[in-house]
PDB file of C-alpha atoms in Angstrom:
ATOM      1  CA  UNK A   7       6.609   8.518   0.839  1.00 58.00           C
ATOM      2  CA  UNK A   8       7.334  11.894   2.405  1.00 62.00           C
ATOM      3  CA  UNK A   9      10.356  10.565   4.306  1.00 59.00           C
ATOM      4  CA  UNK A  10      11.761   8.774   1.260  1.00 63.00           C
ATOM      5  CA  UNK A  11      11.287  11.817  -0.982  1.00 61.00           C
ATOM      6  CA  UNK A  12      12.857  14.101   1.613  1.00 60.00           C
ATOM      7  CA  UNK A  13      15.797  11.700   1.938  1.00 59.00           C
ATOM      8  CA  UNK A  14      16.354  11.805  -1.831  1.00 57.00           C
ATOM      9  CA  UNK A  15      15.656  15.451  -2.648  1.00 58.00           C
ATOM     10  CA  UNK A  16      15.387  17.308   0.653  1.00 56.00           C
ATOM     11  CA  UNK A  17      17.655  20.182   1.632  1.00 58.00           C
ATOM     12  CA  UNK A  18      19.635  18.484   4.405  1.00 54.00           C
ATOM     13  CA  UNK A  19      23.003  19.937   3.517  1.00 50.00           C
ATOM     14  CA  UNK A  20      24.201  16.659   2.024  1.00 54.00           C
ATOM     15  CA  UNK A  21      24.725  15.216   5.501  1.00 59.00           C
ATOM     16  CA  UNK A  22      23.221  11.913   6.624  1.00 63.00           C
ATOM     17  CA  UNK A  23      23.531  13.009  10.252  1.00 64.00           C
ATOM     18  CA  UNK A  24      21.322  16.027   9.614  1.00 63.00           C
ATOM     19  CA  UNK A  25      18.725  13.848   7.900  1.00 61.00           C
ATOM     20  CA  UNK A  26      18.713  11.346  10.783  1.00 67.00           C
ATOM     21  CA  UNK A  27      18.347  14.089  13.392  1.00 65.00           C
ATOM     22  CA  UNK A  28      15.489  15.726  11.471  1.00 65.00           C
ATOM     23  CA  UNK A  29      13.499  12.584  10.658  1.00 69.00           C
ATOM     24  CA  UNK A  30      14.307  10.136  13.458  1.00 71.00           C
ATOM     25  CA  UNK A  31      11.080  10.787  15.336  1.00 73.00           C
ATOM     26  CA  UNK A  32       9.005  10.467  12.154  1.00 73.00           C
ATOM     27  CA  UNK A  33      10.662   7.174  11.164  1.00 74.00           C
ATOM     28  CA  UNK A  34      10.255   5.878  14.726  1.00 77.00           C
ATOM     29  CA  UNK A  35       6.553   6.774  14.712  1.00 78.00           C
ATOM     30  CA  UNK A  36       5.951   5.190  11.284  1.00 77.00           C
ATOM     31  CA  UNK A  37       7.817   1.979  12.134  1.00 79.00           C
ATOM     32  CA  UNK A  38       6.050   1.781  15.504  1.00 81.00           C
ATOM     33  CA  UNK A  39       2.648   1.901  13.840  1.00 80.00           C
ATOM     34  CA  UNK A  40       3.699  -0.840  11.423  1.00 80.00           C
ATOM     35  CA  UNK A  41       5.657  -3.211  13.666  1.00 80.00           C
ATOM     36  CA  UNK A  42       4.209  -2.722  17.157  1.00 81.00           C
ATOM     37  CA  UNK A  43       1.265  -5.157  16.682  1.00 81.00           C
ATOM     38  CA  UNK A  44       3.768  -7.877  15.770  1.00 82.00           C
ATOM     39  CA  UNK A  45       6.558  -6.896  18.148  1.00 79.00           C
ATOM     40  CA  UNK A  46       4.388  -7.075  21.277  1.00 79.00           C
ATOM     41  CA  UNK A  47       2.657 -10.289  20.202  1.00 78.00           C
ATOM     42  CA  UNK A  48       4.355 -13.459  21.540  1.00 75.00           C
ATOM     43  CA  UNK A  49       3.443 -15.228  18.280  1.00 77.00           C
ATOM     44  CA  UNK A  50       4.005 -12.218  16.061  1.00 78.00           C
ATOM     45  CA  UNK A  51       7.214 -13.609  14.567  1.00 81.00           C
ATOM     46  CA  UNK A  52       6.328 -17.272  14.507  1.00 82.00           C
ATOM     47  CA  UNK A  53       6.944 -18.528  10.956  1.00 84.00           C
ATOM     48  CA  UNK A  54       3.876 -20.759  10.727  1.00 85.00           C
ATOM     49  CA  UNK A  55       1.681 -18.040  12.219  1.00 86.00           C
ATOM     50  CA  UNK A  56       3.062 -15.550   9.710  1.00 86.00           C
ATOM     51  CA  UNK A  57       2.242 -17.896   6.817  1.00 88.00           C
ATOM     52  CA  UNK A  58      -1.277 -18.402   8.188  1.00 89.00           C
ATOM     53  CA  UNK A  59      -1.725 -14.640   8.599  1.00 87.00           C
ATOM     54  CA  UNK A  60      -0.657 -14.047   5.004  1.00 88.00           C
ATOM     55  CA  UNK A  61      -3.082 -16.661   3.694  1.00 90.00           C
ATOM     56  CA  UNK A  62      -5.895 -15.191   5.805  1.00 90.00           C
ATOM     57  CA  UNK A  63      -5.028 -11.729   4.512  1.00 90.00           C
ATOM     58  CA  UNK A  64      -5.223 -12.875   0.875  1.00 90.00           C
ATOM     59  CA  UNK A  65      -8.533 -14.633   1.512  1.00 90.00           C
ATOM     60  CA  UNK A  66      -9.872 -11.488   3.182  1.00 90.00           C
ATOM     61  CA  UNK A  67      -8.718  -9.295   0.278  1.00 90.00           C
ATOM     62  CA  UNK A  68     -10.127 -11.419  -2.566  1.00 87.00           C
ATOM     63  CA  UNK A  69     -13.321 -12.711  -0.953  1.00 84.00           C
ATOM     64  CA  UNK A  70     -16.243 -10.999  -2.683  1.00 76.00           C
ATOM     65  CA  UNK A  71     -18.715 -11.549   0.129  1.00 70.00           C
ATOM     66  CA  UNK A  72     -22.466 -11.192   0.123  1.00 69.00           C
ATOM     67  CA  UNK A  73     -25.338  -9.344   1.738  1.00 67.00           C
ATOM     68  CA  UNK A  74     -24.775 -10.658   5.267  1.00 73.00           C
ATOM     69  CA  UNK A  75     -20.984 -10.941   5.098  1.00 78.00           C
ATOM     70  CA  UNK A  76     -19.104  -9.366   7.999  1.00 83.00           C
ATOM     71  CA  UNK A  77     -16.215  -6.968   7.579  1.00 82.00           C
ATOM     72  CA  UNK A  78     -13.715  -9.325   9.227  1.00 83.00           C
ATOM     73  CA  UNK A  79     -14.307 -11.835   6.417  1.00 85.00           C
ATOM     74  CA  UNK A  80     -14.360  -9.561   3.370  1.00 87.00           C
ATOM     75  CA  UNK A  81     -12.222  -6.556   2.499  1.00 87.00           C
ATOM     76  CA  UNK A  82     -14.877  -4.951   0.311  1.00 87.00           C
ATOM     77  CA  UNK A  83     -17.419  -4.971   3.155  1.00 87.00           C
ATOM     78  CA  UNK A  84     -14.818  -3.456   5.493  1.00 88.00           C
ATOM     79  CA  UNK A  85     -13.927  -0.820   2.884  1.00 88.00           C
ATOM     80  CA  UNK A  86     -17.561   0.193   2.442  1.00 85.00           C
ATOM     81  CA  UNK A  87     -18.018   0.468   6.204  1.00 85.00           C
ATOM     82  CA  UNK A  88     -14.873   2.581   6.582  1.00 86.00           C
ATOM     83  CA  UNK A  89     -16.173   5.193   4.125  1.00 84.00           C
ATOM     84  CA  UNK A  90     -19.840   4.848   4.979  1.00 83.00           C
ATOM     85  CA  UNK A  91     -19.813   8.270   6.644  1.00 81.00           C
ATOM     86  CA  UNK A  92     -19.485   9.933   3.227  1.00 82.00           C
ATOM     87  CA  UNK A  93     -23.046   8.896   2.392  1.00 80.00           C
ATOM     88  CA  UNK A  94     -24.428  11.249   5.035  1.00 81.00           C
ATOM     89  CA  UNK A  95     -21.838  14.011   4.660  1.00 81.00           C
ATOM     90  CA  UNK A  96     -23.214  17.371   3.581  1.00 84.00           C
ATOM     91  CA  UNK A  97     -22.133  19.550   0.684  1.00 85.00           C
ATOM     92  CA  UNK A  98     -19.428  21.475   2.524  1.00 87.00           C
ATOM     93  CA  UNK A  99     -18.182  18.270   4.106  1.00 86.00           C
ATOM     94  CA  UNK A 100     -17.709  16.782   0.646  1.00 87.00           C
ATOM     95  CA  UNK A 101     -15.937  19.937  -0.513  1.00 89.00           C
ATOM     96  CA  UNK A 102     -13.602  19.682   2.468  1.00 90.00           C
ATOM     97  CA  UNK A 103     -12.890  16.007   1.660  1.00 88.00           C
ATOM     98  CA  UNK A 104     -11.984  16.950  -1.915  1.00 90.00           C
ATOM     99  CA  UNK A 105      -9.722  19.772  -0.773  1.00 90.00           C
ATOM    100  CA  UNK A 106      -7.934  17.410   1.618  1.00 89.00           C
ATOM    101  CA  UNK A 107      -7.490  14.858  -1.167  1.00 88.00           C
ATOM    102  CA  UNK A 108      -5.761  17.441  -3.353  1.00 88.00           C
ATOM    103  CA  UNK A 109      -2.709  17.241  -1.083  1.00 85.00           C
ATOM    104  CA  UNK A 110      -1.729  13.933  -2.705  1.00 84.00           C
ATOM    105  CA  UNK A 111      -1.297  15.660  -6.053  1.00 85.00           C
ATOM    106  CA  UNK A 112       1.579  17.766  -4.706  1.00 81.00           C
ATOM    107  CA  UNK A 113       3.755  14.635  -4.729  1.00 78.00           C
ATOM    108  CA  UNK A 114       3.274  14.355  -8.471  1.00 79.00           C
ATOM    109  CA  UNK A 115       3.857  18.080  -8.982  1.00 79.00           C
ATOM    110  CA  UNK A 116       7.176  17.946  -7.165  1.00 76.00           C
ATOM    111  CA  UNK A 117       8.443  14.632  -8.526  1.00 76.00           C
ATOM    112  CA  UNK A 118       7.776  15.027 -12.252  1.00 80.00           C
ATOM    113  CA  UNK A 119      10.339  17.822 -12.424  1.00 76.00           C
ATOM    114  CA  UNK A 120      12.980  15.432 -11.054  1.00 75.00           C
ATOM    115  CA  UNK A 121      12.599  13.004 -13.969  1.00 76.00           C
ATOM    116  CA  UNK A 122      15.527  12.741 -16.375  1.00 75.00           C
ATOM    117  CA  UNK A 123      13.153  12.900 -19.341  1.00 78.00           C
ATOM    118  CA  UNK A 124      12.124  16.433 -18.317  1.00 76.00           C
ATOM    119  CA  UNK A 125      15.710  17.726 -18.781  1.00 73.00           C
ATOM    120  CA  UNK A 126      15.311  20.436 -16.107  1.00 75.00           C
ATOM    121  CA  UNK A 127      12.309  21.980 -17.835  1.00 77.00           C
ATOM    122  CA  UNK A 128      10.274  23.878 -15.219  1.00 78.00           C
ATOM    123  CA  UNK A 129       7.277  24.688 -17.399  1.00 80.00           C
ATOM    124  CA  UNK A 130       3.774  24.017 -16.051  1.00 81.00           C
ATOM    125  CA  UNK A 131       3.158  22.076 -19.255  1.00 82.00           C
ATOM    126  CA  UNK A 132       5.388  19.320 -17.891  1.00 81.00           C
ATOM    127  CA  UNK A 133       3.025  18.787 -14.975  1.00 81.00           C
ATOM    128  CA  UNK A 134      -0.037  18.918 -17.215  1.00 84.00           C
ATOM    129  CA  UNK A 135       1.553  16.474 -19.656  1.00 83.00           C
ATOM    130  CA  UNK A 136       2.316  14.061 -16.804  1.00 82.00           C
ATOM    131  CA  UNK A 137      -1.409  13.515 -16.385  1.00 86.00           C
ATOM    132  CA  UNK A 138      -1.390  11.727 -19.743  1.00 85.00           C
ATOM    133  CA  UNK A 139       0.536   8.921 -18.029  1.00 84.00           C
ATOM    134  CA  UNK A 140      -2.181   8.693 -15.379  1.00 84.00           C
ATOM    135  CA  UNK A 141      -4.829   8.478 -18.093  1.00 87.00           C
ATOM    136  CA  UNK A 142      -2.770   5.869 -19.983  1.00 86.00           C
ATOM    137  CA  UNK A 143      -2.395   3.730 -16.843  1.00 85.00           C
ATOM    138  CA  UNK A 144      -6.144   3.995 -16.237  1.00 84.00           C
ATOM    139  CA  UNK A 145      -6.938   2.953 -19.831  1.00 86.00           C
ATOM    140  CA  UNK A 146      -4.541  -0.008 -19.666  1.00 87.00           C
ATOM    141  CA  UNK A 147      -6.026  -1.191 -16.403  1.00 83.00           C
ATOM    142  CA  UNK A 148      -9.547  -0.810 -17.790  1.00 83.00           C
ATOM    143  CA  UNK A 149      -8.608  -2.922 -20.823  1.00 84.00           C
ATOM    144  CA  UNK A 150      -7.157  -5.686 -18.646  1.00 83.00           C
ATOM    145  CA  UNK A 151     -10.112  -5.584 -16.256  1.00 80.00           C
ATOM    146  CA  UNK A 152     -12.658  -5.824 -19.061  1.00 81.00           C
ATOM    147  CA  UNK A 153     -10.681  -8.624 -20.709  1.00 81.00           C
ATOM    148  CA  UNK A 154     -10.522 -10.546 -17.439  1.00 80.00           C
ATOM    149  CA  UNK A 155     -14.244 -10.123 -16.893  1.00 77.00           C
ATOM    150  CA  UNK A 156     -15.155 -11.256 -20.394  1.00 80.00           C
ATOM    151  CA  UNK A 157     -12.541 -13.842 -21.401  1.00 77.00           C
ATOM    152  CA  UNK A 158     -10.662 -15.130 -18.325  1.00 72.00           C
ATOM    153  CA  UNK A 159     -13.094 -17.992 -17.633  1.00 69.00           C
ATOM    154  CA  UNK A 160     -14.215 -19.379 -20.995  1.00 74.00           C
ATOM    155  CA  UNK A 161     -11.533 -18.067 -23.364  1.00 75.00           C
ATOM    156  CA  UNK A 162      -8.427 -18.156 -21.228  1.00 76.00           C
ATOM    157  CA  UNK A 163      -5.998 -18.248 -24.157  1.00 82.00           C
ATOM    158  CA  UNK A 164      -7.563 -15.122 -25.655  1.00 83.00           C
ATOM    159  CA  UNK A 165      -7.261 -13.370 -22.304  1.00 82.00           C
ATOM    160  CA  UNK A 166      -3.565 -14.289 -22.032  1.00 85.00           C
ATOM    161  CA  UNK A 167      -3.047 -12.969 -25.558  1.00 87.00           C
ATOM    162  CA  UNK A 168      -4.478  -9.600 -24.552  1.00 86.00           C
ATOM    163  CA  UNK A 169      -2.210  -9.528 -21.491  1.00 86.00           C
ATOM    164  CA  UNK A 170       0.822 -10.338 -23.632  1.00 89.00           C
ATOM    165  CA  UNK A 171      -0.100  -7.642 -26.163  1.00 90.00           C
ATOM    166  CA  UNK A 172      -0.510  -4.976 -23.450  1.00 88.00           C
ATOM    167  CA  UNK A 173       2.758  -6.000 -21.801  1.00 89.00           C
ATOM    168  CA  UNK A 174       4.609  -5.880 -25.125  1.00 91.00           C
ATOM    169  CA  UNK A 175       3.102  -2.452 -25.873  1.00 90.00           C
ATOM    170  CA  UNK A 176       4.250  -1.057 -22.501  1.00 88.00           C
ATOM    171  CA  UNK A 177       7.772  -2.456 -22.944  1.00 89.00           C
ATOM    172  CA  UNK A 178       7.931  -1.056 -26.489  1.00 91.00           C
ATOM    173  CA  UNK A 179       6.818   2.360 -25.233  1.00 87.00           C
ATOM    174  CA  UNK A 180       9.546   2.344 -22.557  1.00 85.00           C
ATOM    175  CA  UNK A 181      12.196   1.335 -25.098  1.00 86.00           C
ATOM    176  CA  UNK A 182      11.094   4.092 -27.488  1.00 86.00           C
ATOM    177  CA  UNK A 183      11.281   6.658 -24.695  1.00 82.00           C
ATOM    178  CA  UNK A 184      14.779   5.485 -23.745  1.00 83.00           C
ATOM    179  CA  UNK A 185      16.020   5.665 -27.335  1.00 83.00           C
ATOM    180  CA  UNK A 186      14.487   8.934 -28.518  1.00 80.00           C
ATOM    181  CA  UNK A 187      14.286  10.934 -25.262  1.00 79.00           C
ATOM    182  CA  UNK A 188      16.267  11.392 -22.061  1.00 77.00           C
ATOM    183  CA  UNK A 189      14.171   8.778 -20.274  1.00 78.00           C
ATOM    184  CA  UNK A 190      16.166   6.516 -17.928  1.00 78.00           C
ATOM    185  CA  UNK A 191      15.299   3.453 -15.908  1.00 78.00           C
ATOM    186  CA  UNK A 192      15.459   5.448 -12.670  1.00 77.00           C
ATOM    187  CA  UNK A 193      12.513   7.468 -13.981  1.00 77.00           C
ATOM    188  CA  UNK A 194      10.319   4.401 -13.440  1.00 79.00           C
ATOM    189  CA  UNK A 195      11.089   4.466  -9.716  1.00 76.00           C
ATOM    190  CA  UNK A 196      10.547   8.215  -9.523  1.00 77.00           C
ATOM    191  CA  UNK A 197       7.270   7.825 -11.417  1.00 78.00           C
ATOM    192  CA  UNK A 198       6.141   5.314  -8.814  1.00 78.00           C
ATOM    193  CA  UNK A 199       6.841   7.838  -6.052  1.00 76.00           C
ATOM    194  CA  UNK A 200       4.955  10.467  -8.055  1.00 78.00           C
ATOM    195  CA  UNK A 201       1.869   8.620  -9.287  1.00 83.00           C
ATOM    196  CA  UNK A 202       1.054   6.248  -6.404  1.00 84.00           C
ATOM    197  CA  UNK A 203      -0.068   9.159  -4.162  1.00 85.00           C
ATOM    198  CA  UNK A 204      -1.929  10.615  -7.162  1.00 87.00           C
ATOM    199  CA  UNK A 205      -3.886   7.389  -7.550  1.00 87.00           C
ATOM    200  CA  UNK A 206      -4.805   7.431  -3.873  1.00 88.00           C
ATOM    201  CA  UNK A 207      -5.969  11.020  -4.180  1.00 89.00           C
ATOM    202  CA  UNK A 208      -8.164  10.103  -7.163  1.00 89.00           C
ATOM    203  CA  UNK A 209      -9.621   7.211  -5.156  1.00 90.00           C
ATOM    204  CA  UNK A 210     -10.413   9.553  -2.272  1.00 89.00           C
ATOM    205  CA  UNK A 211     -12.196  11.955  -4.616  1.00 91.00           C
ATOM    206  CA  UNK A 212     -14.061   9.075  -6.295  1.00 90.00           C
ATOM    207  CA  UNK A 213     -15.397   8.025  -2.894  1.00 89.00           C
ATOM    208  CA  UNK A 214     -16.900  11.486  -2.441  1.00 89.00           C
ATOM    209  CA  UNK A 215     -18.810  11.037  -5.720  1.00 89.00           C
ATOM    210  CA  UNK A 216     -19.694   7.450  -4.914  1.00 86.00           C
ATOM    211  CA  UNK A 217     -23.448   8.010  -5.124  1.00 84.00           C
ATOM    212  CA  UNK A 218     -23.031   9.002  -8.777  1.00 85.00           C
ATOM    213  CA  UNK A 219     -20.265   6.571  -9.797  1.00 85.00           C
ATOM    214  CA  UNK A 220     -21.799   3.470  -8.244  1.00 84.00           C
ATOM    215  CA  UNK A 221     -24.361   3.310 -11.050  1.00 83.00           C
ATOM    216  CA  UNK A 222     -21.663   3.582 -13.730  1.00 81.00           C
ATOM    217  CA  UNK A 223     -19.342   0.958 -15.173  1.00 78.00           C
ATOM    218  CA  UNK A 224     -16.327   2.794 -13.768  1.00 80.00           C
ATOM    219  CA  UNK A 225     -17.172   1.951 -10.136  1.00 84.00           C
ATOM    220  CA  UNK A 226     -15.949  -1.700 -10.243  1.00 84.00           C
ATOM    221  CA  UNK A 227     -12.625  -0.362 -11.507  1.00 83.00           C
ATOM    222  CA  UNK A 228     -12.464   2.056  -8.561  1.00 87.00           C
ATOM    223  CA  UNK A 229     -13.056  -0.842  -6.171  1.00 87.00           C
ATOM    224  CA  UNK A 230     -10.441  -2.983  -7.943  1.00 86.00           C
ATOM    225  CA  UNK A 231      -7.802  -0.237  -7.785  1.00 87.00           C
ATOM    226  CA  UNK A 232      -8.540   0.332  -4.095  1.00 89.00           C
ATOM    227  CA  UNK A 233      -8.153  -3.416  -3.510  1.00 90.00           C
ATOM    228  CA  UNK A 234      -4.733  -3.344  -5.207  1.00 89.00           C
ATOM    229  CA  UNK A 235      -3.642  -0.486  -2.956  1.00 89.00           C
ATOM    230  CA  UNK A 236      -4.682  -2.421   0.149  1.00 89.00           C
ATOM    231  CA  UNK A 237      -2.970  -5.555  -1.167  1.00 90.00           C
ATOM    232  CA  UNK A 238       0.275  -3.664  -1.794  1.00 89.00           C
ATOM    233  CA  UNK A 239       0.112  -2.126   1.673  1.00 87.00           C
ATOM    234  CA  UNK A 240      -0.423  -5.520   3.295  1.00 88.00           C
ATOM    235  CA  UNK A 241       2.484  -7.078   1.386  1.00 89.00           C
ATOM    236  CA  UNK A 242       4.680  -4.091   2.262  1.00 86.00           C
ATOM    237  CA  UNK A 243       3.975  -4.710   5.965  1.00 85.00           C
ATOM    238  CA  UNK A 244       4.155  -8.514   5.922  1.00 86.00           C
ATOM    239  CA  UNK A 245       7.450  -8.811   3.988  1.00 88.00           C
ATOM    240  CA  UNK A 246       9.674  -7.530   6.856  1.00 86.00           C
ATOM    241  CA  UNK A 247       7.609  -9.568   9.327  1.00 87.00           C
ATOM    242  CA  UNK A 248       8.176 -12.688   7.204  1.00 87.00           C
ATOM    243  CA  UNK A 249      11.920 -11.994   6.982  1.00 88.00           C
ATOM    244  CA  UNK A 250      12.219 -11.555  10.751  1.00 85.00           C
ATOM    245  CA  UNK A 251      10.110 -14.664  11.337  1.00 85.00           C
ATOM    246  CA  UNK A 252      12.385 -16.641   9.036  1.00 86.00           C
ATOM    247  CA  UNK A 253      15.574 -15.625  10.877  1.00 83.00           C
ATOM    248  CA  UNK A 254      16.565 -18.406  13.308  1.00 80.00           C
ATOM    249  CA  UNK A 255      16.407 -17.408  16.942  1.00 77.00           C
ATOM    250  CA  UNK A 256      14.725 -14.029  16.430  1.00 77.00           C
ATOM    251  CA  UNK A 257      11.366 -15.102  17.874  1.00 75.00           C
ATOM    252  CA  UNK A 258      13.049 -16.676  20.916  1.00 75.00           C
ATOM    253  CA  UNK A 259      15.086 -13.507  21.471  1.00 75.00           C
ATOM    254  CA  UNK A 260      12.014 -11.262  21.074  1.00 73.00           C
ATOM    255  CA  UNK A 261       9.928 -13.388  23.438  1.00 72.00           C
ATOM    256  CA  UNK A 262      12.698 -13.612  26.016  1.00 72.00           C
ATOM    257  CA  UNK A 263      13.365  -9.848  26.027  1.00 71.00           C
ATOM    258  CA  UNK A 264       9.744  -8.675  26.124  1.00 71.00           C
ATOM    259  CA  UNK A 265       8.304 -11.380  28.356  1.00 66.00           C
ATOM    260  CA  UNK A 266      11.268 -12.194  30.619  1.00 65.00           C
ATOM    261  CA  UNK A 267       9.325 -11.569  33.835  1.00 59.00           C
ATOM    262  CA  UNK A 268       6.486 -13.820  32.712  1.00 57.00           C
ATOM    263  CA  UNK A 269       9.004 -16.562  31.873  1.00 58.00           C
ATOM    264  CA  UNK A 270      10.637 -16.234  35.288  1.00 56.00           C
ATOM    265  CA  UNK A 271       7.309 -16.569  37.073  1.00 59.00           C
ATOM    266  CA  UNK A 272       6.362 -19.496  34.850  1.00 55.00           C
ATOM    267  CA  UNK A 273       9.557 -21.334  35.701  1.00 52.00           C
ATOM    268  CA  UNK A 274       9.050 -20.625  39.401  1.00 54.00           C
ATOM    269  CA  UNK A 275       5.472 -21.959  39.324  1.00 57.00           C
ATOM    270  CA  UNK A 276       6.489 -25.010  37.285  1.00 59.00           C
ATOM    271  CA  UNK A 277       9.061 -25.945  39.934  1.00 56.00           C
ATOM    272  CA  UNK A 278       6.446 -25.633  42.656  1.00 58.00           C
ATOM    273  CA  UNK A 279       4.011 -27.815  40.726  1.00 58.00           C
ATOM    274  CA  UNK A 280       6.762 -30.368  40.118  1.00 61.00           C
ATOM    275  CA  UNK A 281       7.296 -30.689  43.871  1.00 59.00           C
ATOM    276  CA  UNK A 282      10.758 -29.189  43.878  1.00 51.00           C
ATOM    277  CA  UNK A 283      11.877 -26.671  46.421  1.00 51.00           C
ATOM    278  CA  UNK A 284      12.327 -23.342  44.673  1.00 50.00           C
ATOM    279  CA  UNK A 285      15.756 -21.759  44.717  1.00 55.00           C
ATOM    280  CA  UNK A 286      15.609 -18.772  47.104  1.00 55.00           C
ATOM    281  CA  UNK A 287      18.176 -16.957  45.036  1.00 51.00           C
ATOM    282  CA  UNK A 288      16.228 -17.253  41.770  1.00 45.00           C
TER     283      UNK A 288
END
């Protein structure tokens, strides 16, 4: 997010060369973290393996698990283990976690003033008013979650009706904003860049107060939102892997370049096992 925002609104003198020189190492580091596990795996770009990995990922994300379920089988168990240290963290440790989580809100603070609907208004009220959209998104998600829990199994048609009503309401709200304000379609993309980090920051703070929220009805919604974030991250990573796996010849090229020495030795050994005299010049 930082690199994309800097590319769009950073002070790079309007030159692409300056941006590349300033952010090349950061892009290289980010892409290395994402693609290295696949790039250095001989089967990382095999199409069938990629499909199997995606199916396993979805099963891992949506499997609810149980008491004795291991983290490699259930995302929720893994998620609880990852943040298990917060249960034993002291008061000042929790304060430090909250302070660190506040950094995600700076994305929203900087991006809301770039929206067309703001019309270059720099008042602090714009930032405070933007939190109404966060509350609205939370209320909409709560409505859909409660409807799914109550009606999705036995009254499926009623559940679909609620989904259609919420969808129509959101579309109507967007149309009204476009007609009566300076809201443009590009504001939706900018809002995504602004509010996705905000949601992650709220999740991080909610984990600090887990011991209090876990007994409330809001905790399942926290877990569901965290699951959606992990699902989006997994899809974001697997889409380029799937595209590269689909390209004809890419896996053969990747395997040949990275494992050329192993292939040469394998061919040499196979000739020996076949009873042929190896070529001294090979």
